[in-house]
Coordinates of C-alpha atoms in Angstrom, one line a residue:
M33 CA 47.1 -51.8 32.4
R34 CA 44.1 -53.6 33.9
P35 CA 42.5 -56.4 31.8
R36 CA 39.4 -55.3 30.0
R37 CA 36.1 -56.9 29.4
L38 CA 33.8 -55.9 26.5
D39 CA 30.2 -56.9 26.4
L40 CA 29.5 -56.1 22.8
Q41 CA 29.1 -58.9 20.3
K42 CA 31.8 -58.9 17.7
T43 CA 30.8 -59.6 14.1
D44 CA 34.4 -59.5 12.8
F45 CA 37.5 -61.0 14.4
I46 CA 41.1 -60.9 13.2
V47 CA 43.8 -63.0 14.7
R48 CA 47.5 -62.9 13.6
F49 CA 50.0 -65.6 14.6
A50 CA 53.7 -64.6 14.4
G51 CA 56.9 -66.5 15.0
E52 CA 59.5 -68.7 13.4
G53 CA 58.8 -71.1 10.6
G54 CA 57.9 -74.5 11.9
Q55 CA 56.3 -73.2 15.1
G56 CA 52.8 -73.9 13.9
M57 CA 51.5 -70.5 12.8
V58 CA 49.9 -71.7 9.6
T59 CA 48.4 -74.7 11.3
S60 CA 46.9 -72.5 14.0
S61 CA 45.5 -70.1 11.5
E62 CA 44.0 -72.7 9.2
G63 CA 42.8 -74.7 12.2
L64 CA 40.9 -71.7 13.6
A65 CA 39.5 -70.9 10.1
Q66 CA 38.4 -74.5 9.6
A67 CA 36.7 -74.8 13.0
A68 CA 34.9 -71.5 12.4
S69 CA 33.9 -72.4 8.9
N70 CA 32.4 -75.7 10.0
V71 CA 29.8 -73.9 12.1
G72 CA 28.9 -71.2 9.5
Y73 CA 31.3 -68.3 9.9
H74 CA 32.8 -66.7 6.9
V75 CA 36.6 -67.0 7.0
Q76 CA 39.7 -65.9 5.1
T77 CA 43.3 -66.6 5.9
F78 CA 46.5 -64.8 4.9
V79 CA 50.1 -66.0 5.2
T80 CA 53.5 -64.6 4.5
F81 CA 56.7 -66.5 5.0
P82 CA 60.4 -66.4 4.0
S83 CA 61.7 -68.3 1.0
Q84 CA 64.1 -70.6 2.9
I85 CA 63.0 -74.1 3.5
M86 CA 63.1 -74.0 7.3
G87 CA 62.9 -71.1 9.8
G88 CA 62.6 -67.4 9.2
P89 CA 59.8 -65.1 10.3
V90 CA 56.3 -66.3 9.5
M91 CA 53.0 -64.6 9.8
A92 CA 49.6 -66.3 9.4
Q93 CA 46.3 -64.5 9.9
S94 CA 42.7 -65.6 10.2
R95 CA 39.7 -63.4 9.8
L96 CA 36.3 -64.7 11.0
A97 CA 33.0 -62.8 10.3
T98 CA 29.3 -63.2 10.2
T99 CA 29.2 -61.8 6.7
P100 CA 31.3 -62.6 3.6
V101 CA 35.0 -61.5 4.0
L102 CA 36.4 -59.4 1.2
S103 CA 40.0 -58.9 2.6
S104 CA 42.3 -60.2 5.2
G105 CA 41.7 -57.2 7.3
D106 CA 43.6 -54.2 8.6
D107 CA 43.9 -53.8 12.4
I108 CA 44.4 -57.0 14.5
D109 CA 42.2 -58.0 17.4
V110 CA 44.6 -60.5 18.8
L111 CA 48.3 -60.9 18.1
V112 CA 49.7 -64.3 19.1
C113 CA 53.5 -64.1 19.4
F114 CA 55.5 -67.4 19.4
N115 CA 58.8 -65.5 19.8
E116 CA 60.0 -62.0 20.5
E117 CA 60.8 -61.2 16.8
G118 CA 57.1 -61.8 16.0
Y119 CA 56.2 -59.4 18.8
Q120 CA 58.5 -56.7 17.6
N121 CA 57.5 -57.0 14.0
H122 CA 53.7 -56.9 14.4
R123 CA 52.7 -55.3 17.7
G124 CA 52.2 -51.9 15.9
E125 CA 49.3 -53.4 14.0
V126 CA 47.2 -54.4 17.0
S127 CA 44.1 -52.3 17.4
D128 CA 43.6 -50.0 20.4
S129 CA 41.2 -52.5 21.9
G130 CA 43.3 -55.5 20.9
V131 CA 45.2 -58.1 23.0
V132 CA 48.7 -59.6 22.7
I133 CA 49.2 -63.2 23.7
Y134 CA 52.9 -64.0 24.0
N135 CA 54.9 -67.1 24.6
S136 CA 56.2 -66.5 28.1
G137 CA 58.4 -69.6 27.8
D138 CA 60.4 -67.7 25.2
F139 CA 60.4 -64.1 26.1
E140 CA 58.8 -61.3 28.2
P141 CA 58.0 -58.1 26.4
E142 CA 59.1 -54.8 28.0
D143 CA 55.6 -53.3 27.5
L144 CA 53.0 -55.5 29.1
A145 CA 50.0 -53.3 28.1
N146 CA 47.1 -55.2 26.8
S147 CA 49.0 -58.5 26.9
F148 CA 49.3 -61.7 28.8
G149 CA 51.8 -64.6 28.6
M150 CA 51.5 -68.3 28.5
P151 CA 54.3 -70.9 28.4
F152 CA 53.1 -72.5 25.1
A153 CA 55.6 -75.4 25.1
D154 CA 55.3 -76.3 28.9
L155 CA 51.6 -76.3 28.7
A156 CA 51.6 -78.5 25.6
K157 CA 54.1 -81.0 27.2
S158 CA 51.8 -81.3 30.3
T159 CA 49.2 -82.9 28.1
G160 CA 51.6 -85.5 26.9
N161 CA 51.6 -84.0 23.4
A162 CA 54.5 -81.6 22.9
R163 CA 53.1 -80.7 19.5
A164 CA 49.8 -79.3 20.9
E165 CA 51.1 -75.7 21.3
N166 CA 48.7 -74.5 18.6
M167 CA 45.8 -76.1 20.5
I168 CA 46.9 -74.2 23.7
V169 CA 46.7 -71.0 21.7
L170 CA 43.3 -71.8 20.0
G171 CA 41.8 -72.6 23.5
A172 CA 43.0 -69.1 24.7
L173 CA 41.5 -67.4 21.6
A174 CA 38.2 -69.2 22.1
H175 CA 38.0 -67.8 25.6
L176 CA 38.7 -64.2 24.5
V177 CA 35.6 -64.2 22.2
S178 CA 33.5 -66.6 24.2
M179 CA 33.6 -69.2 21.4
K180 CA 32.0 -72.5 22.5
Q181 CA 34.5 -75.2 23.4
G182 CA 32.4 -77.7 21.4
I183 CA 33.3 -75.9 18.1
L184 CA 37.0 -76.5 18.5
E185 CA 36.5 -80.0 20.0
D186 CA 34.5 -81.1 17.0
F187 CA 37.2 -79.7 14.7
V188 CA 39.9 -81.7 16.6
R189 CA 37.9 -84.9 16.3
E190 CA 37.3 -84.4 12.6
R191 CA 40.9 -83.5 11.9
F192 CA 42.6 -86.3 13.8
T193 CA 40.2 -89.2 13.1
R194 CA 42.4 -90.8 10.5
G195 CA 42.1 -94.5 11.1
R196 CA 45.4 -94.7 13.0
P197 CA 45.9 -96.6 16.2
N198 CA 46.8 -93.5 18.2
D199 CA 44.0 -91.3 16.9
E200 CA 42.1 -91.3 20.2
Q201 CA 45.2 -90.5 22.2
I202 CA 46.0 -87.5 20.0
I203 CA 42.4 -86.3 20.1
T204 CA 42.3 -86.5 23.9
S205 CA 45.6 -84.6 24.4
N206 CA 44.6 -81.9 21.9
I207 CA 41.2 -81.4 23.7
E208 CA 43.1 -81.2 27.0
A209 CA 45.4 -78.5 25.4
L210 CA 42.4 -76.5 24.3
T211 CA 41.0 -76.6 27.8
L212 CA 44.4 -75.6 29.3
G213 CA 44.7 -72.7 26.9
R214 CA 41.1 -71.5 27.8
Q215 CA 41.9 -71.7 31.5
E216 CA 45.1 -69.7 31.2
A217 CA 43.4 -67.0 29.2
E218 CA 40.6 -66.9 31.7
K219 CA 43.1 -66.3 34.5
S220 CA 44.4 -63.2 32.6
G221 CA 41.0 -61.4 33.0
F222 CA 41.0 -60.3 29.3
S223 CA 38.0 -60.6 27.1
L224 CA 37.1 -59.1 23.8
G225 CA 33.4 -59.7 24.1
E226 CA 31.3 -62.4 22.5
L227 CA 31.7 -63.4 18.9
A228 CA 28.2 -63.1 17.4
P229 CA 26.6 -66.3 16.4
P230 CA 27.3 -67.3 12.8
I231 CA 24.7 -66.7 10.1
M232 CA 24.8 -69.9 8.2
P233 CA 25.3 -69.2 4.5
E234 CA 22.7 -70.7 2.1
G235 CA 23.8 -73.9 0.5
D236 CA 26.8 -76.1 1.1
Q237 CA 30.2 -74.4 1.7
I238 CA 33.7 -75.7 1.1
L239 CA 37.0 -74.3 2.5
L240 CA 39.9 -74.3 0.1
N241 CA 42.8 -72.1 -1.1
G242 CA 43.2 -70.6 -4.5
N243 CA 45.6 -73.2 -5.9
E244 CA 43.2 -76.0 -4.9
A245 CA 40.3 -74.1 -6.5
I246 CA 42.2 -73.7 -9.7
S247 CA 43.0 -77.4 -9.7
V248 CA 39.4 -78.5 -9.1
G249 CA 38.0 -76.0 -11.6
A250 CA 40.3 -77.2 -14.4
V251 CA 39.5 -80.8 -13.8
A252 CA 35.8 -80.0 -13.7
A253 CA 36.2 -78.5 -17.2
G254 CA 37.7 -81.7 -18.5
L255 CA 41.5 -81.3 -17.9
N256 CA 43.0 -84.7 -18.4
F257 CA 46.7 -83.9 -19.1
Y258 CA 49.0 -82.0 -16.7
I259 CA 52.7 -81.5 -16.8
G260 CA 54.4 -79.4 -14.1
Y261 CA 57.8 -78.3 -12.8
P262 CA 58.0 -77.1 -9.1
I263 CA 58.3 -73.4 -8.4
S264 CA 56.8 -71.3 -5.6
P265 CA 53.9 -70.5 -5.4
A266 CA 52.6 -72.8 -8.1
T267 CA 54.0 -76.1 -6.8
S268 CA 50.9 -77.1 -4.8
I269 CA 48.9 -77.4 -8.1
L270 CA 51.4 -80.1 -9.3
L271 CA 51.0 -81.9 -6.0
W272 CA 47.2 -81.7 -6.2
M273 CA 47.2 -83.1 -9.7
E274 CA 49.6 -86.0 -8.7
R275 CA 47.1 -87.0 -6.0
N276 CA 43.9 -86.5 -7.8
L277 CA 44.2 -86.5 -11.6
T278 CA 44.2 -90.3 -11.8
G279 CA 42.4 -93.0 -13.7
D280 CA 41.9 -94.0 -17.3
G281 CA 42.7 -91.3 -19.8
K282 CA 44.4 -89.0 -17.2
F283 CA 48.1 -88.2 -17.1
V284 CA 50.3 -86.2 -14.7
Y285 CA 54.1 -85.9 -14.9
Q286 CA 56.8 -83.8 -13.2
A287 CA 59.0 -82.5 -15.9
S288 CA 62.7 -81.7 -15.6
S289 CA 62.2 -78.0 -16.6
E290 CA 59.6 -75.4 -17.5
I291 CA 60.7 -75.8 -21.2
E292 CA 60.0 -79.5 -21.1
A293 CA 56.6 -78.8 -19.4
I294 CA 55.4 -76.3 -22.0
N295 CA 56.5 -78.4 -25.0
A296 CA 54.9 -81.5 -23.6
I297 CA 51.5 -79.8 -23.3
V298 CA 51.8 -78.3 -26.8
G299 CA 52.0 -81.9 -28.0
A300 CA 49.1 -83.0 -25.8
G301 CA 46.9 -80.1 -27.0
Y302 CA 47.7 -81.0 -30.6
G303 CA 46.8 -84.6 -29.8
G304 CA 43.3 -83.7 -28.6
Q305 CA 43.9 -83.5 -24.8
K306 CA 42.9 -80.7 -22.5
A307 CA 46.3 -79.8 -21.2
M308 CA 47.7 -77.5 -18.6
T309 CA 50.8 -76.5 -16.7
A310 CA 51.4 -74.1 -13.8
T311 CA 54.4 -71.9 -13.0
A312 CA 55.5 -68.5 -11.7
G313 CA 57.1 -65.5 -13.4
P314 CA 60.6 -67.0 -14.0
G315 CA 59.0 -70.2 -15.4
L316 CA 56.7 -68.2 -17.6
S317 CA 59.7 -66.5 -19.1
L318 CA 61.2 -69.9 -20.0
M319 CA 57.9 -71.0 -21.5
G320 CA 57.6 -68.0 -23.8
E321 CA 58.8 -69.7 -26.9
G322 CA 56.6 -72.7 -26.4
I323 CA 53.5 -70.5 -25.9
G324 CA 54.4 -68.7 -29.1
L325 CA 54.5 -72.0 -30.9
A326 CA 51.0 -72.9 -29.5
W327 CA 49.8 -69.4 -30.7
M328 CA 51.3 -69.9 -34.2
A329 CA 50.2 -73.5 -34.7
E330 CA 46.8 -72.8 -33.0
V331 CA 47.0 -75.5 -30.3
P332 CA 44.7 -75.3 -27.2
L333 CA 46.5 -75.3 -23.8
V334 CA 46.4 -73.5 -20.5
V335 CA 49.4 -72.0 -18.6
V336 CA 48.7 -71.0 -15.0
D337 CA 51.0 -68.2 -13.8
V338 CA 50.8 -67.7 -10.0
Q339 CA 52.5 -64.3 -9.7
R340 CA 55.0 -63.5 -7.1
G341 CA 57.3 -60.6 -6.4
G342 CA 59.9 -60.1 -9.1
P343 CA 61.9 -59.7 -11.2
S344 CA 64.4 -62.7 -11.1
T345 CA 64.1 -64.6 -7.8
G346 CA 62.8 -61.3 -6.3
L347 CA 60.2 -62.0 -3.5
P348 CA 59.3 -65.6 -4.3
T349 CA 57.0 -66.0 -1.2
K350 CA 55.3 -62.6 -1.4
T351 CA 52.5 -61.3 -3.6
E352 CA 52.6 -59.0 -6.6
Q353 CA 50.7 -58.3 -9.8
S354 CA 53.7 -57.6 -12.0
D355 CA 53.5 -60.3 -14.7
L356 CA 50.6 -58.8 -16.6
L357 CA 52.6 -57.3 -19.5
M358 CA 54.7 -60.4 -19.9
A359 CA 51.6 -62.6 -19.8
L360 CA 50.0 -60.6 -22.6
T361 CA 53.0 -61.1 -24.9
P362 CA 55.2 -63.9 -23.5
G363 CA 56.5 -64.9 -26.9
H364 CA 58.4 -62.9 -29.5
G365 CA 56.6 -61.5 -32.5
D366 CA 52.9 -60.5 -32.8
V367 CA 51.0 -62.3 -30.1
S368 CA 48.2 -61.4 -27.7
I369 CA 47.5 -64.2 -25.3
P370 CA 44.0 -64.4 -23.8
L371 CA 44.2 -63.7 -20.0
V372 CA 41.9 -64.7 -17.2
A373 CA 42.8 -63.2 -13.8
P374 CA 40.6 -64.4 -10.9
G375 CA 40.2 -62.0 -8.0
T376 CA 38.9 -64.4 -5.3
V377 CA 39.2 -68.1 -4.3
E378 CA 35.8 -68.7 -5.8
E379 CA 36.8 -67.1 -9.1
C380 CA 39.9 -69.3 -9.1
F381 CA 37.6 -72.2 -9.6
Y382 CA 35.5 -70.6 -12.3
G383 CA 38.4 -68.8 -13.9
A384 CA 40.3 -72.1 -14.3
A385 CA 37.2 -73.7 -15.9
M386 CA 36.8 -70.8 -18.2
A387 CA 40.5 -70.8 -19.2
I388 CA 40.1 -74.5 -20.3
N389 CA 36.9 -73.5 -22.2
W390 CA 38.6 -70.5 -23.9
A391 CA 41.5 -72.6 -25.1
E392 CA 39.1 -75.1 -26.6
R393 CA 36.8 -72.3 -28.1
Y394 CA 39.5 -70.3 -29.9
Q395 CA 42.0 -73.1 -30.3
G396 CA 45.1 -71.5 -28.8
P397 CA 47.0 -70.9 -25.6
V398 CA 45.4 -69.2 -22.6
I399 CA 47.1 -67.9 -19.5
L400 CA 45.3 -68.0 -16.1
L401 CA 47.0 -65.2 -14.1
S402 CA 46.7 -65.9 -10.4
E403 CA 48.7 -64.5 -7.4
H404 CA 50.6 -65.6 -4.3
M405 CA 48.0 -64.1 -2.0
L406 CA 45.3 -66.2 -3.7
S407 CA 47.4 -69.4 -3.8
E408 CA 47.8 -69.6 0.0
R409 CA 44.5 -68.0 1.0
K410 CA 42.0 -70.3 2.6
Q411 CA 38.4 -69.1 2.2
N412 CA 34.9 -70.6 2.4
I413 CA 33.0 -70.5 -0.9
P414 CA 29.7 -71.8 -2.1
K415 CA 30.2 -75.4 -3.2
P416 CA 30.1 -75.2 -7.0
D417 CA 27.2 -77.0 -8.7
L418 CA 29.1 -79.0 -11.3
S419 CA 25.8 -79.8 -13.1
Q420 CA 25.5 -76.1 -14.0
L421 CA 29.1 -75.8 -15.2
V422 CA 29.4 -75.2 -19.0
V423 CA 32.1 -77.4 -20.4
E424 CA 33.2 -76.6 -24.0
E425 CA 34.9 -78.8 -26.5
R426 CA 37.0 -77.8 -29.5
E427 CA 35.4 -78.0 -32.9
T428 CA 36.8 -81.1 -34.4
Y429 CA 37.1 -82.0 -38.1
T430 CA 35.2 -85.1 -39.1
G431 CA 35.2 -84.8 -42.9
S432 CA 37.3 -86.6 -45.4
N433 CA 41.0 -86.4 -46.1
G434 CA 42.2 -83.4 -48.2
Y435 CA 41.2 -80.9 -45.6
L436 CA 43.1 -77.6 -45.4
R437 CA 43.4 -76.9 -41.7
Y438 CA 44.3 -73.2 -42.1
D439 CA 42.4 -72.3 -45.3
S440 CA 40.3 -69.5 -43.9
W441 CA 40.6 -66.1 -42.2
E442 CA 38.9 -67.4 -39.1
L443 CA 38.4 -70.4 -36.8
S444 CA 38.2 -73.8 -38.5
P445 CA 37.6 -77.4 -37.3
M446 CA 40.7 -79.0 -35.8
P447 CA 41.6 -82.5 -36.9
R448 CA 42.8 -85.1 -34.4
P449 CA 46.0 -87.1 -35.2
G450 CA 45.0 -90.4 -36.6
G451 CA 41.7 -89.1 -37.9
P452 CA 40.9 -87.4 -41.2
G453 CA 42.4 -84.1 -42.2
A454 CA 46.1 -84.6 -41.7
Y455 CA 48.1 -81.4 -41.5
V456 CA 51.4 -79.9 -40.3
A457 CA 51.1 -78.0 -37.0
N458 CA 53.9 -75.6 -37.9
G459 CA 55.7 -72.9 -35.8
S460 CA 57.0 -71.3 -39.0
E461 CA 54.6 -69.2 -41.1
H462 CA 52.6 -71.6 -43.2
D463 CA 50.0 -72.0 -45.9
S464 CA 46.6 -73.5 -45.7
M465 CA 47.8 -77.1 -45.0
G466 CA 50.6 -76.0 -42.7
D467 CA 53.6 -76.1 -45.1
T468 CA 56.2 -73.4 -44.5
T469 CA 56.0 -70.3 -46.6
H470 CA 57.4 -66.8 -46.4
L471 CA 55.0 -65.3 -48.9
P472 CA 53.7 -61.8 -47.7
E473 CA 50.1 -62.6 -48.5
R474 CA 50.2 -65.8 -46.4
H475 CA 51.8 -64.0 -43.4
I476 CA 49.0 -61.3 -43.7
Q477 CA 46.3 -63.9 -43.8
M478 CA 47.6 -66.1 -41.0
T479 CA 48.4 -63.1 -38.7
E480 CA 44.9 -61.7 -39.2
R481 CA 43.4 -65.1 -38.7
R482 CA 45.2 -65.6 -35.4
F483 CA 44.1 -62.2 -34.0
S484 CA 40.6 -62.4 -35.3
K485 CA 39.9 -65.5 -33.2
L486 CA 40.1 -63.3 -30.1
K487 CA 36.7 -61.9 -31.0
L488 CA 35.3 -65.3 -29.9
L489 CA 36.2 -64.4 -26.3
E490 CA 34.9 -60.8 -26.1
N491 CA 31.4 -61.5 -24.6
E492 CA 32.2 -62.5 -21.1
A493 CA 30.6 -61.1 -17.9
Y494 CA 31.7 -58.1 -15.9
E495 CA 30.5 -56.2 -12.8
S496 CA 29.4 -52.6 -12.7
R497 CA 27.9 -50.3 -10.0
N498 CA 26.9 -46.6 -10.3
T499 CA 27.7 -46.5 -14.0
D500 CA 26.6 -42.9 -14.3
A501 CA 29.6 -41.7 -12.4
G502 CA 32.3 -40.0 -14.4
I503 CA 35.1 -41.4 -12.3
V504 CA 35.2 -45.2 -11.7
L505 CA 37.3 -47.7 -9.8
M506 CA 38.5 -50.8 -11.7
P507 CA 40.7 -53.2 -9.8
W508 CA 42.0 -56.5 -11.2
G509 CA 43.0 -59.9 -9.8
G510 CA 43.5 -60.3 -6.1
S511 CA 43.2 -56.6 -5.4
K512 CA 39.4 -57.0 -6.0
G513 CA 38.5 -57.7 -2.3
P514 CA 40.4 -54.8 -0.7
A515 CA 39.3 -52.5 -3.5
Q516 CA 35.6 -53.5 -3.0
S517 CA 35.8 -52.7 0.7
A518 CA 37.6 -49.4 0.0
Y519 CA 35.0 -48.6 -2.6
D520 CA 32.2 -49.2 -0.1
E521 CA 33.9 -46.9 2.4
V522 CA 34.4 -44.1 -0.1
V523 CA 30.8 -44.3 -1.3
A524 CA 29.5 -44.4 2.3
S525 CA 31.4 -41.1 2.8
G526 CA 29.2 -39.5 0.2
I527 CA 31.6 -39.5 -2.8
D528 CA 30.2 -40.2 -6.2
I529 CA 32.3 -43.0 -7.9
G530 CA 31.5 -46.0 -10.0
W531 CA 32.8 -49.6 -10.0
Y532 CA 33.8 -52.0 -12.8
Y533 CA 35.5 -55.4 -12.5
T534 CA 36.1 -58.4 -14.7
M535 CA 38.4 -61.4 -14.5
F536 CA 38.6 -61.4 -18.3
L537 CA 41.5 -59.1 -19.0
N538 CA 42.3 -60.0 -22.6
P539 CA 40.3 -59.5 -24.5
L540 CA 38.2 -57.3 -22.3
P541 CA 34.4 -57.7 -22.7
A542 CA 33.6 -55.4 -25.7
E543 CA 30.7 -53.7 -23.9
L544 CA 32.9 -53.0 -20.8
L545 CA 35.6 -51.5 -22.9
E546 CA 33.2 -49.2 -24.6
E547 CA 31.8 -48.0 -21.3
L548 CA 35.3 -47.4 -19.9
R549 CA 36.2 -45.3 -22.9
Q550 CA 33.3 -42.9 -22.0
K551 CA 34.6 -42.3 -18.4
D552 CA 36.5 -39.2 -17.3
L553 CA 38.9 -41.2 -15.3
V554 CA 39.4 -44.9 -14.5
L555 CA 41.4 -45.6 -11.3
V556 CA 43.2 -48.9 -11.2
P557 CA 44.5 -50.2 -7.8
E558 CA 47.3 -52.7 -8.6
L559 CA 50.3 -54.3 -6.9
N560 CA 53.2 -53.3 -9.2
Y561 CA 55.4 -50.3 -9.8
L562 CA 54.7 -49.7 -13.5
G563 CA 50.9 -49.4 -13.3
Q564 CA 50.7 -52.2 -15.9
F565 CA 46.9 -52.6 -16.3
S566 CA 46.3 -48.9 -16.5
S567 CA 48.9 -48.7 -19.3
V568 CA 47.0 -51.5 -21.1
L569 CA 43.7 -49.6 -20.8
R570 CA 45.3 -46.4 -22.0
S571 CA 46.6 -48.3 -25.1
Q572 CA 42.9 -49.1 -25.8
G573 CA 41.6 -45.6 -25.5
V574 CA 40.7 -45.5 -21.8
N575 CA 41.8 -42.6 -19.6
A576 CA 43.2 -44.8 -16.9
E577 CA 45.5 -44.1 -14.0
S578 CA 47.0 -46.5 -11.4
I579 CA 47.1 -46.5 -7.7
T580 CA 50.1 -48.7 -7.1
Q581 CA 51.8 -50.5 -4.2
Y582 CA 54.9 -52.7 -4.4
T583 CA 55.5 -53.9 -0.9
G584 CA 55.0 -57.7 -1.5
L585 CA 51.8 -57.4 0.6
P586 CA 48.1 -56.8 -0.4
F587 CA 46.5 -53.4 -0.1
K588 CA 45.1 -52.4 3.3
V589 CA 41.5 -51.2 2.9
V590 CA 42.1 -48.1 5.0
D591 CA 45.1 -47.0 3.0
L592 CA 43.4 -47.7 -0.3
A593 CA 40.3 -45.8 0.7
S594 CA 42.4 -42.8 1.7
R595 CA 44.3 -42.7 -1.6
I596 CA 41.1 -43.0 -3.6
T597 CA 39.5 -40.2 -1.7
A598 CA 42.6 -38.0 -2.0
R599 CA 42.8 -38.5 -5.8
L600 CA 39.1 -37.7 -6.2
E601 CA 39.5 -34.5 -4.1
Q602 CA 42.4 -33.5 -6.3
E603 CA 40.2 -34.1 -9.4
Q604 CA 37.5 -31.9 -7.9
K605 CA 39.9 -29.1 -7.2
V606 CA 41.1 -29.2 -10.8
S607 CA 37.5 -29.1 -12.0
V608 CA 36.7 -26.0 -9.8
T609 CA 39.8 -24.2 -11.0
V610 CA 39.0 -24.8 -14.7

């Protein structure tokens, strides 16, 4: 097929890099996103990779747009294949007008339609920098959408100016690689048109992933004690803390197990520290007893659960929203753990800060429920104004000795060890000063006291649109972005449907719950088999129904919009029949 040239300006551009782990797909994807973000484009990345340490098929994607990006995108504009397996696995998702760039030093595809090859490694070696393959590719991509060379050169200078003796040599070779890639693409005759100029967002922007945003948000809210045990996809939070939570009054430690980690932060929370750990589903299971202790003894702490495909070791490097039911009741006995589930990278920052605040406010454990797709996603967000961030502190007892810590049916000031108001923080049922008792009246009082404190968390914010509609869409967590795009498409087609969303899942904002109870049907897109959130809503009197997916991948907007439309049409037929 002859090469094509398109003269239209593109406002949205999706590139996928596919190949073997270690070939630079993630570096290429994040490099393109960083370069584009620097000049004002909105960006979002997405990556999937196998669970082995080295090798295996890897896919990394970048989406650039002139308006805020809600999802990683459906059809691909350019597929860059570092090997034949990447080509075979992903060529079916290239749009009709898309282009495939393949590594001709590795393979030649049977079907050459809409594609051209470049010997990535040979071109990189010709610059004197054998590791510049990704720069060869970025140069080619820049040609396809007429991106100015200066954008990528500025990115290279910023990235490789590190105060090392060979910085200038590396910068020069990488810029040479960018130029070579651009020239090779130009020879192919392919062009996808011109990428429309960026519309610079108002205010400062920062580019970071979900785990980084969680880390920064927690520290901004006063986190000063972190204990972690490595597990994908939560490990990068531990690494961030080791690098950045430093200085007087700060403590970071890598524990020998999840059980050690949770028990350590129970002690820290009891001692007056703002304490946190992060794990994934298997680790949360091991932490269940410690979280129950914190609930029983009323100790503030935060556990971050970065969900992955399960159960067991399941799909450790894929995404899923299947820990919700476990996170609500991770311990045995009567517990209902407060949950904050951010849906975007920006919400990861504010969700983490709010999780710390919630723990302090109600004096107990809080779970921040994130997901793999958020943990690895790089996205530009407005730089948080820390001067506007509300930071809460626990109510601390300052009276005289003789204080009865649990002598009430509601929240009471919490003594600090070494100060007045000594008490026993007891995991067994206890009386007003914390001494063990099995008296029925004490168990009734303390159980109702622990649950009544949840009312302190019921007044948080939520989103709503077209609230007069009888049928509404209510996603949770990382499915928010694709659901929001699907909602917009469905509404644009003339269908009457409403929208609700909150990252505060337990307890739900009281006003939101009351509105949901009035609806004919609440549709819940979620990435699990059981339809976990809709079952929670039904238990609270809401007529909810899930739209589920359990592939290890996020929803595609086109698929979700189609399923929502089909369900609404089915509901209309039932109404007509009745």
